[in-house]
Short mmCIF file of C-alpha atoms and ligand atoms in Angstrom, two decimals:
data_model
loop_
_atom_site.label_atom_id
_atom_site.label_comp_id
_atom_site.label_asym_id
_atom_site.label_seq_id
_atom_site.Cartn_x
_atom_site.Cartn_y
_atom_site.Cartn_z
CA ALA H 1 0.00 0.00 0.00
CA PRO H 2 1.28 3.54 -0.71
CA VAL H 3 2.59 5.44 2.29
CA ALA H 4 -0.04 7.99 3.25
CA SER H 5 1.45 11.46 3.25
CA VAL H 6 -0.74 14.48 3.80
CA ASP H 7 2.05 16.64 2.38
CA ALA H 8 2.23 14.65 -0.85
CA ASP H 9 -1.54 14.83 -1.24
CA LEU H 10 -1.58 18.59 -0.68
CA ARG H 11 1.28 19.04 -3.15
CA ARG H 12 -0.62 17.08 -5.77
CA ARG H 13 -3.73 19.20 -5.25
CA ALA H 14 -1.70 22.43 -5.14
CA ALA H 15 -0.05 21.58 -8.46
CA ALA H 16 -3.52 21.61 -10.03
CA VAL H 17 -4.72 24.95 -8.65
CA ILE H 18 -1.64 26.95 -7.58
CA PRO H 19 0.92 27.98 -10.24
CA GLY H 20 4.05 25.92 -9.92
CA GLY H 21 2.47 24.08 -7.01
CA MET H 22 3.77 26.92 -4.83
CA TYR H 23 5.47 30.24 -5.53
CA GLY H 24 7.59 32.81 -3.76
CA HIS H 25 9.99 32.33 -0.89
CA GLN H 26 7.82 29.68 0.77
CA ALA H 27 8.04 27.20 -2.09
CA ALA H 28 9.63 24.11 -0.49
CA LYS H 29 12.00 23.72 -3.46
CA HIS H 30 14.18 26.37 -1.78
CA LEU H 31 14.64 24.15 1.30
CA TRP H 32 16.58 20.91 1.76
CA PRO H 33 15.74 17.89 -0.42
CA GLY H 34 12.83 16.07 1.21
CA ALA H 35 11.55 19.14 3.07
CA PRO H 36 7.82 19.41 3.68
CA GLN H 37 5.77 21.96 1.71
CA PHE H 38 3.09 22.51 4.37
CA ILE H 39 3.05 23.31 8.08
CA ALA H 40 -0.04 22.49 10.13
CA SER H 41 0.62 24.24 13.42
CA GLY H 42 3.13 25.89 15.67
CA GLU H 43 3.50 26.60 19.34
CA GLY H 44 6.38 28.43 20.98
CA ALA H 45 9.63 27.42 19.31
CA VAL H 46 8.13 24.32 17.67
CA VAL H 47 6.40 23.89 14.30
CA ARG H 48 4.60 20.73 13.17
CA ASP H 49 4.26 19.73 9.53
CA VAL H 50 1.06 18.29 8.08
CA ASP H 51 2.36 14.76 8.60
CA GLY H 52 2.91 15.36 12.30
CA ARG H 53 6.70 15.77 12.30
CA GLU H 54 7.90 18.37 14.79
CA TYR H 55 10.81 20.74 14.34
CA ILE H 56 12.40 23.31 16.60
CA ASP H 57 12.05 26.41 14.47
CA LEU H 58 15.23 28.22 13.45
CA LEU H 59 13.61 30.00 10.50
CA CYS H 60 10.78 31.74 12.38
CA SER H 61 8.61 32.23 9.29
CA TYR H 62 11.54 34.10 7.66
CA GLY H 63 11.58 36.67 10.44
CA PRO H 64 8.14 37.54 11.77
CA ILE H 65 8.20 35.21 14.78
CA VAL H 66 10.21 36.79 17.62
CA LEU H 67 8.34 35.56 20.70
CA GLY H 68 7.44 32.09 19.44
CA HIS H 69 4.37 30.84 17.62
CA ARG H 70 0.97 31.63 19.15
CA HIS H 71 2.42 33.66 22.00
CA PRO H 72 -0.41 33.68 24.59
CA GLU H 73 -0.34 37.40 25.35
CA VAL H 74 -0.11 38.43 21.69
CA GLU H 75 -2.91 36.05 20.68
CA ALA H 76 -5.10 37.21 23.58
CA ALA H 77 -4.70 40.83 22.45
CA ALA H 78 -5.49 39.85 18.85
CA ARG H 79 -8.56 37.86 19.97
CA GLU H 80 -9.80 40.67 22.17
CA GLN H 81 -9.60 43.08 19.23
CA ALA H 82 -11.17 40.51 16.89
CA MET H 83 -14.19 40.37 19.19
CA LEU H 84 -14.70 44.08 18.52
CA GLY H 85 -13.99 43.81 14.80
CA ASP H 86 -11.00 44.27 12.56
CA CYS H 87 -11.71 46.02 9.26
CA PHE H 88 -14.08 49.01 9.35
CA ASN H 89 -14.92 52.22 7.43
CA LEU H 90 -12.45 54.05 9.64
CA PRO H 91 -9.41 53.13 11.67
CA GLY H 92 -9.65 52.36 15.36
CA PRO H 93 -7.78 53.54 18.45
CA ARG H 94 -5.09 50.85 18.13
CA MET H 95 -3.61 52.74 15.16
CA VAL H 96 -2.89 55.85 17.20
CA GLU H 97 -1.63 53.78 20.13
CA LEU H 98 0.74 51.84 17.88
CA ALA H 99 2.09 55.00 16.22
CA GLU H 100 2.67 56.49 19.68
CA ARG H 101 4.35 53.30 20.87
CA LEU H 102 6.66 52.94 17.87
CA THR H 103 7.73 56.57 17.78
CA GLY H 104 8.58 56.14 21.47
CA ILE H 105 10.76 53.12 20.72
CA VAL H 106 12.46 54.32 17.50
CA ASP H 107 14.20 57.46 18.68
CA TYR H 108 14.45 59.49 15.45
CA ALA H 109 10.90 58.68 14.29
CA ASP H 110 8.34 61.51 14.59
CA TRP H 111 5.51 59.66 12.90
CA ALA H 112 4.48 56.20 11.69
CA MET H 113 2.25 54.97 8.85
CA PHE H 114 1.07 51.37 8.59
CA GLN H 115 0.91 48.85 5.79
CA LYS H 116 0.89 45.06 5.53
CA ASN H 117 4.15 43.81 3.98
CA GLY H 118 7.74 44.96 3.92
CA THR H 119 7.52 45.76 0.22
CA ASP H 120 4.67 48.20 0.93
CA ALA H 121 6.90 50.09 3.36
CA THR H 122 10.11 50.14 1.27
CA THR H 123 8.17 51.22 -1.83
CA LEU H 124 6.35 53.96 0.08
CA ALA H 125 9.67 55.15 1.52
CA LEU H 126 10.94 55.88 -1.99
CA THR H 127 7.67 57.58 -2.98
CA VAL H 128 7.88 59.83 0.07
CA ALA H 129 11.56 60.61 -0.54
CA ARG H 130 10.87 61.50 -4.18
CA ALA H 131 7.79 63.58 -3.34
CA HIS H 132 9.76 65.49 -0.71
CA THR H 133 12.91 66.13 -2.76
CA GLY H 134 11.28 66.49 -6.18
CA ARG H 135 14.03 64.24 -7.51
CA LYS H 136 14.04 60.72 -8.94
CA GLY H 137 17.39 59.02 -8.31
CA VAL H 138 17.76 56.29 -5.71
CA LEU H 139 20.97 54.51 -4.77
CA MET H 140 20.57 50.90 -3.67
CA ALA H 141 23.05 48.11 -2.97
CA THR H 142 23.61 45.49 -5.65
CA GLY H 143 21.94 42.23 -4.62
CA ALA H 144 20.06 43.79 -1.70
CA TYR H 145 16.50 42.54 -1.19
CA HIS H 146 13.97 45.28 -0.58
CA GLY H 147 10.90 43.35 -1.72
CA ALA H 148 9.16 41.99 -4.78
CA ALA H 149 7.68 45.12 -6.39
CA PRO H 150 8.73 45.90 -9.99
CA TRP H 151 11.47 48.33 -8.84
CA CYS H 152 13.16 45.77 -6.58
CA THR H 153 12.21 42.19 -7.47
CA PRO H 154 15.38 40.13 -7.94
CA ILE H 155 13.86 38.58 -11.08
CA PRO H 156 12.70 41.42 -13.36
CA LEU H 157 10.81 39.21 -15.83
CA GLY H 158 7.41 40.77 -16.32
CA THR H 159 8.49 44.26 -15.28
CA THR H 160 9.57 47.15 -17.52
CA PRO H 161 13.04 48.73 -17.55
CA GLY H 162 11.26 51.96 -16.60
CA ALA H 163 10.48 50.51 -13.18
CA ARG H 164 14.21 50.65 -12.41
CA ALA H 165 15.11 53.64 -14.58
CA ASP H 166 16.22 55.87 -11.74
CA LEU H 167 18.02 53.30 -9.61
CA TYR H 168 21.80 53.31 -9.29
CA ASN H 169 23.69 50.43 -7.68
CA TYR H 170 26.49 50.61 -5.15
CA ARG H 171 28.29 47.81 -3.29
CA TYR H 172 27.49 47.46 0.42
CA ASN H 173 30.25 48.92 2.65
CA ASP H 174 32.09 50.31 -0.42
CA ILE H 175 32.30 54.11 -0.32
CA ALA H 176 34.01 54.39 -3.73
CA SER H 177 31.12 52.52 -5.33
CA VAL H 178 28.63 54.95 -3.76
CA GLU H 179 30.61 57.82 -5.26
CA ALA H 180 30.48 56.17 -8.68
CA ALA H 181 26.71 55.61 -8.36
CA LEU H 182 26.30 59.23 -7.31
CA ALA H 183 28.28 60.41 -10.34
CA ALA H 184 25.90 58.46 -12.58
CA CYS H 185 22.88 59.90 -10.76
CA GLY H 186 24.12 63.48 -10.92
CA ASP H 187 22.01 66.19 -9.27
CA ASP H 188 18.95 63.97 -9.14
CA LEU H 189 19.53 62.14 -5.83
CA ALA H 190 16.30 61.59 -3.89
CA ALA H 191 17.38 58.80 -1.54
CA ILE H 192 19.85 56.14 -0.58
CA ILE H 193 18.25 52.90 0.61
CA VAL H 194 20.34 50.55 2.74
CA SER H 195 19.77 47.62 5.09
CA PRO H 196 21.25 47.61 8.63
CA PHE H 197 23.70 44.93 7.51
CA ARG H 198 24.27 43.12 4.26
CA HIS H 199 21.98 40.08 4.19
CA ASP H 200 21.62 39.19 0.51
CA ALA H 201 20.11 35.71 0.06
CA GLY H 202 22.56 32.94 -0.70
CA LEU H 203 25.68 34.96 0.15
CA PRO H 204 27.77 35.42 3.28
CA GLN H 205 26.44 38.33 5.32
CA GLU H 206 28.40 41.44 6.22
CA LEU H 207 27.90 43.74 9.18
CA VAL H 208 27.88 47.44 8.39
CA GLU H 209 31.13 49.34 8.80
CA PRO H 210 30.21 52.30 11.02
CA GLU H 211 32.17 54.71 8.82
CA PHE H 212 30.16 53.53 5.81
CA ALA H 213 26.90 54.29 7.63
CA ARG H 214 28.24 57.68 8.72
CA TYR H 215 29.38 58.42 5.17
CA LEU H 216 25.89 57.68 3.80
CA ARG H 217 24.38 59.98 6.46
CA ALA H 218 26.80 62.81 5.62
CA LEU H 219 26.26 62.37 1.89
CA CYS H 220 22.48 62.57 2.23
CA ASP H 221 22.84 65.67 4.41
CA GLU H 222 25.13 67.29 1.85
CA LYS H 223 22.84 66.49 -1.10
CA GLY H 224 19.53 67.10 0.64
CA ALA H 225 18.60 63.46 -0.01
CA MET H 226 16.79 61.02 2.27
CA LEU H 227 18.57 58.15 4.00
CA VAL H 228 16.20 55.16 4.04
CA LEU H 229 16.97 52.25 6.38
CA ASP H 230 15.32 48.96 5.39
CA GLU H 231 14.62 47.44 8.82
CA VAL H 232 12.20 44.84 7.47
CA ARG H 233 14.42 41.88 8.34
CA CYS H 234 16.62 43.25 11.15
CA GLY H 235 14.15 45.48 12.97
CA MET H 236 13.53 44.56 16.64
CA ARG H 237 16.14 41.79 16.42
CA LEU H 238 19.44 43.69 16.40
CA GLY H 239 18.05 46.09 18.97
CA PHE H 240 14.78 47.23 20.51
CA GLY H 241 14.65 50.36 18.37
CA SER H 242 16.72 51.45 15.40
CA SER H 243 19.29 48.88 14.30
CA TRP H 244 21.78 51.73 13.78
CA ALA H 245 21.17 53.40 17.16
CA GLY H 246 24.37 51.81 18.45
CA ILE H 247 26.50 53.47 15.78
CA GLY H 248 24.71 56.79 16.14
CA VAL H 249 23.38 57.04 12.59
CA ALA H 250 19.72 58.02 12.27
CA PRO H 251 17.95 57.63 8.93
CA ASP H 252 15.24 60.00 7.67
CA LEU H 253 12.89 57.14 6.80
CA SER H 254 12.76 53.50 7.83
CA ALA H 255 10.70 50.56 6.60
CA TRP H 256 9.62 47.89 9.11
CA SER H 257 7.55 44.73 9.10
CA LYS H 258 8.26 41.08 10.06
CA ALA H 259 9.00 41.15 13.81
CA LEU H 260 6.58 43.98 14.61
CA GLY H 261 3.53 41.73 15.01
CA ASN H 262 4.98 38.32 15.94
CA GLY H 263 3.39 36.83 12.82
CA HIS H 264 0.43 39.17 12.42
CA PRO H 265 0.43 41.13 9.14
CA ILE H 266 1.78 44.59 9.84
CA ALA H 267 4.35 46.89 8.27
CA ALA H 268 5.33 50.43 9.13
CA LEU H 269 7.04 53.38 7.55
CA MET H 270 8.55 55.74 10.10
CA GLY H 271 10.18 59.07 9.49
CA ILE H 272 11.02 62.60 10.48
CA ASP H 273 8.86 65.71 10.73
CA VAL H 274 10.20 67.48 7.66
CA LEU H 275 8.54 64.83 5.46
CA ARG H 276 4.97 65.49 6.66
CA PRO H 277 4.00 68.06 3.98
CA ALA H 278 5.12 65.72 1.16
CA ILE H 279 3.14 62.85 2.68
CA GLU H 280 0.01 64.98 2.80
CA LYS H 281 0.32 65.51 -0.96
CA ILE H 282 0.83 61.92 -2.10
CA PHE H 283 -1.86 59.23 -2.11
CA THR H 284 -1.14 55.95 -0.42
CA THR H 285 -3.52 53.43 1.13
CA GLY H 286 -4.68 49.81 1.22
CA SER H 287 -7.91 48.00 2.05
CA PHE H 288 -6.31 46.21 5.00
CA TRP H 289 -3.73 48.78 6.10
CA PHE H 290 -6.04 50.10 8.84
CA SER H 291 -7.14 46.76 10.27
CA SER H 292 -6.96 46.68 14.03
CA VAL H 293 -6.18 43.05 14.90
CA ALA H 294 -2.59 43.14 13.66
CA MET H 295 -2.09 46.49 15.39
CA ALA H 296 -3.37 45.06 18.67
CA ALA H 297 -1.03 42.10 18.18
CA SER H 298 1.86 44.47 17.48
CA LEU H 299 1.17 46.50 20.63
CA ALA H 300 1.20 43.29 22.68
CA THR H 301 4.36 42.05 20.94
CA LEU H 302 6.17 45.28 21.75
CA ASP H 303 4.91 45.19 25.36
CA VAL H 304 6.18 41.65 25.88
CA MET H 305 9.51 42.43 24.21
CA ALA H 306 10.04 45.52 26.37
CA ARG H 307 9.02 43.77 29.59
CA GLU H 308 10.91 40.53 29.04
CA GLY H 309 14.01 41.92 27.34
CA SER H 310 13.41 39.64 24.36
CA VAL H 311 16.11 41.25 22.23
CA ALA H 312 18.72 40.54 24.91
CA ARG H 313 17.42 36.97 25.22
CA MET H 314 17.72 36.50 21.44
CA HIS H 315 21.27 37.88 21.56
CA THR H 316 22.20 35.42 24.33
CA LEU H 317 20.62 32.45 22.54
CA GLY H 318 22.15 33.49 19.23
CA GLN H 319 25.60 33.68 20.77
CA VAL H 320 25.22 30.17 22.24
CA LEU H 321 24.24 28.85 18.81
CA TRP H 322 27.02 30.77 17.07
CA ASP H 323 29.74 29.56 19.45
CA GLY H 324 28.34 26.03 19.35
CA LEU H 325 28.32 25.91 15.55
CA LEU H 326 31.91 27.12 15.30
CA ALA H 327 33.06 24.59 17.92
CA GLN H 328 31.28 21.78 16.05
CA ALA H 329 32.76 22.81 12.70
CA ALA H 330 36.22 22.69 14.28
CA LYS H 331 35.51 19.33 15.94
CA TYR H 332 34.44 17.76 12.65
CA GLY H 333 37.17 19.51 10.66
CA VAL H 334 34.62 21.14 8.38
CA ASP H 335 35.43 24.49 6.77
CA CYS H 336 32.33 26.51 7.51
CA SER H 337 31.51 30.21 7.31
CA LEU H 338 29.17 31.81 9.80
CA THR H 339 28.30 35.42 9.10
CA GLY H 340 25.92 38.22 10.01
CA HIS H 341 24.37 38.94 13.39
CA VAL H 342 24.02 36.31 16.14
CA THR H 343 20.22 36.64 16.02
CA MET H 344 20.17 36.07 12.22
CA PRO H 345 23.13 33.83 11.37
CA TYR H 346 23.97 32.60 7.88
CA LEU H 347 25.90 29.37 7.57
CA CYS H 348 27.61 28.18 4.41
CA PHE H 349 30.52 26.07 3.31
CA PRO H 350 33.18 28.13 1.49
CA GLY H 351 34.10 27.09 -1.99
CA GLU H 352 30.98 25.11 -2.77
CA SER H 353 28.90 26.26 -5.72
CA ASP H 354 26.31 23.48 -5.84
CA TRP H 355 24.83 23.75 -2.34
CA ALA H 356 25.55 20.04 -1.82
CA LYS H 357 26.94 20.51 1.69
CA THR H 358 24.35 23.05 2.80
CA ASP H 359 21.59 20.72 1.57
CA VAL H 360 23.10 17.76 3.43
CA PHE H 361 23.53 19.89 6.55
CA ALA H 362 19.95 21.19 6.52
CA ALA H 363 18.53 17.74 5.75
CA ALA H 364 20.44 16.24 8.69
CA CYS H 365 19.19 19.03 10.97
CA ALA H 366 15.62 18.39 9.81
CA LYS H 367 15.98 14.67 10.43
CA ALA H 368 17.13 15.51 13.94
CA GLY H 369 14.11 17.77 14.39
CA VAL H 370 15.40 21.27 13.60
CA PHE H 371 14.03 23.51 10.83
CA THR H 372 16.83 25.52 9.20
CA HIS H 373 17.31 26.87 5.68
CA PRO H 374 20.18 25.88 3.40
CA ARG H 375 20.36 29.18 1.47
CA HIS H 376 18.98 31.88 3.72
CA ASN H 377 19.89 33.31 7.10
CA TRP H 378 18.15 31.71 10.05
CA PHE H 379 16.29 33.57 12.81
CA ILE H 380 16.41 33.11 16.57
CA SER H 381 13.24 33.55 18.60
CA ALA H 382 13.08 34.43 22.28
CA ALA H 383 10.83 31.37 22.78
CA LEU H 384 13.75 28.92 22.61
CA SER H 385 14.46 27.29 25.96
CA ASP H 386 17.97 26.31 26.99
CA ALA H 387 16.90 22.67 26.58
CA GLN H 388 15.73 23.36 23.02
CA MET H 389 19.01 25.12 22.29
CA ALA H 390 20.80 21.97 23.45
CA GLN H 391 18.58 19.92 21.09
CA ILE H 392 19.41 22.32 18.27
CA LEU H 393 23.12 21.85 18.87
CA GLU H 394 22.68 18.08 18.85
CA ALA H 395 21.00 18.41 15.46
CA THR H 396 23.64 20.75 14.03
CA GLY H 397 26.25 18.27 15.28
CA GLU H 398 24.51 15.65 13.12
CA GLY H 399 24.63 18.19 10.29
CA PHE H 400 28.38 18.71 10.55
CA ALA H 401 28.95 14.94 10.87
CA ALA H 402 26.97 14.44 7.65
CA VAL H 403 28.95 17.14 5.85
CA ALA H 404 32.26 15.69 7.12
CA ALA H 405 31.15 12.28 5.83
CA ILE H 406 30.74 13.49 2.23
CA GLY H 407 34.21 15.08 2.30
CA ASP H 408 35.41 17.62 -0.29
N1 PMP G 1 13.24 44.21 2.85
C1 PMP G 1 13.92 43.23 3.47
C2 PMP G 1 15.27 43.53 4.03
C3 PMP G 1 13.38 41.95 3.57
O1 PMP G 1 14.07 40.98 4.18
C4 PMP G 1 12.10 41.70 3.04
C5 PMP G 1 11.45 40.34 3.13
N2 PMP G 1 12.30 39.27 3.19
C6 PMP G 1 11.43 42.76 2.39
C7 PMP G 1 12.02 44.00 2.34
C8 PMP G 1 10.08 42.56 1.78
O2 PMP G 1 9.15 42.28 2.74
P1 PMP G 1 7.79 41.54 2.34
O3 PMP G 1 8.15 40.19 1.84
O4 PMP G 1 7.00 41.50 3.60
O5 PMP G 1 7.13 42.38 1.29
#
């Protein structure tokens, strides 16, 4: 008799009614060979696939989950709001409360506007910067991911060259390349968009060099252009507030999403007072941008994070994982590269171009009950217990053993 697999059945049905069987970053083809395509449930640091296999979650839904799945306090706040209603003719009080809360947490921000996805916020940031400056040019880092809109999708098929006509590329942390991009842009500079550190998919990550961040700030000041920080992935993980607060560089605009609502759909654009008149002249909105449930969830998420010091907990857990991974790589004699921030590490095996080792590593972790990603940075959540961290390190040990076994 055939082995019953709910996942296989869902895949078969999806192939009939969903293009490609699945699309976007959550298509299972991006994961390890044999990975599931569907998850049935999650609680705390654990997710369960549709066939009942459990994994300790080191991917955290690609960033949104900071406090663990179905965090009781966040879900209670969302339920309480849902009892009153979510989507009305007009916004509710939660919107004002959340804008007050966020501008209190993000020190340079004078105002906040809400959307649903990170792409909404990064795209609106450029619209606001262009409306304010009356210029078109935007400098962005080669290979940086700012979303899937026509101006920034990594695969431009189906978009027009016009969508990127006023974009100029620089290399992250490379001042000379910014100068070259600026020369190409001329007097037309509206904004420079940059992420808190370099986290391009499938490549080793790179923390920002403080002098690079300060140079971008000074350049924008000199040219009257807007510095836009894309906090969508890093926000509320590197710090509770601006990811660049520690290096003393404040942007003019910042785009946020993922961690803000612990899985509830919310994004935010935050910025400085001088931009208000331009924002009053543009038109931007969305049917679900004013919905209250995600805002209530976000308020609760931020309350729990502030009260419990979740960022510090994620830093501690991330450091344990980081140190453990490096010790295991040394023990097994495997050449491994670990880059980025401890709360969002990226692991790869230098010199390999076919992902064979990363696939073997991730598959071994999955077999040992840990959900990682072979080609994307992982994410720590504050829900991980010390015992679960020990289980994770047992699994990654299996991963390194499997990689050592295939040799070079
Ligand atoms: N910017 C960054 C840095 C991101 O990591 C992402 C999502 N991975 C986005 C923007 C786009 O966010 P979304 O997928 O929610 O539109």
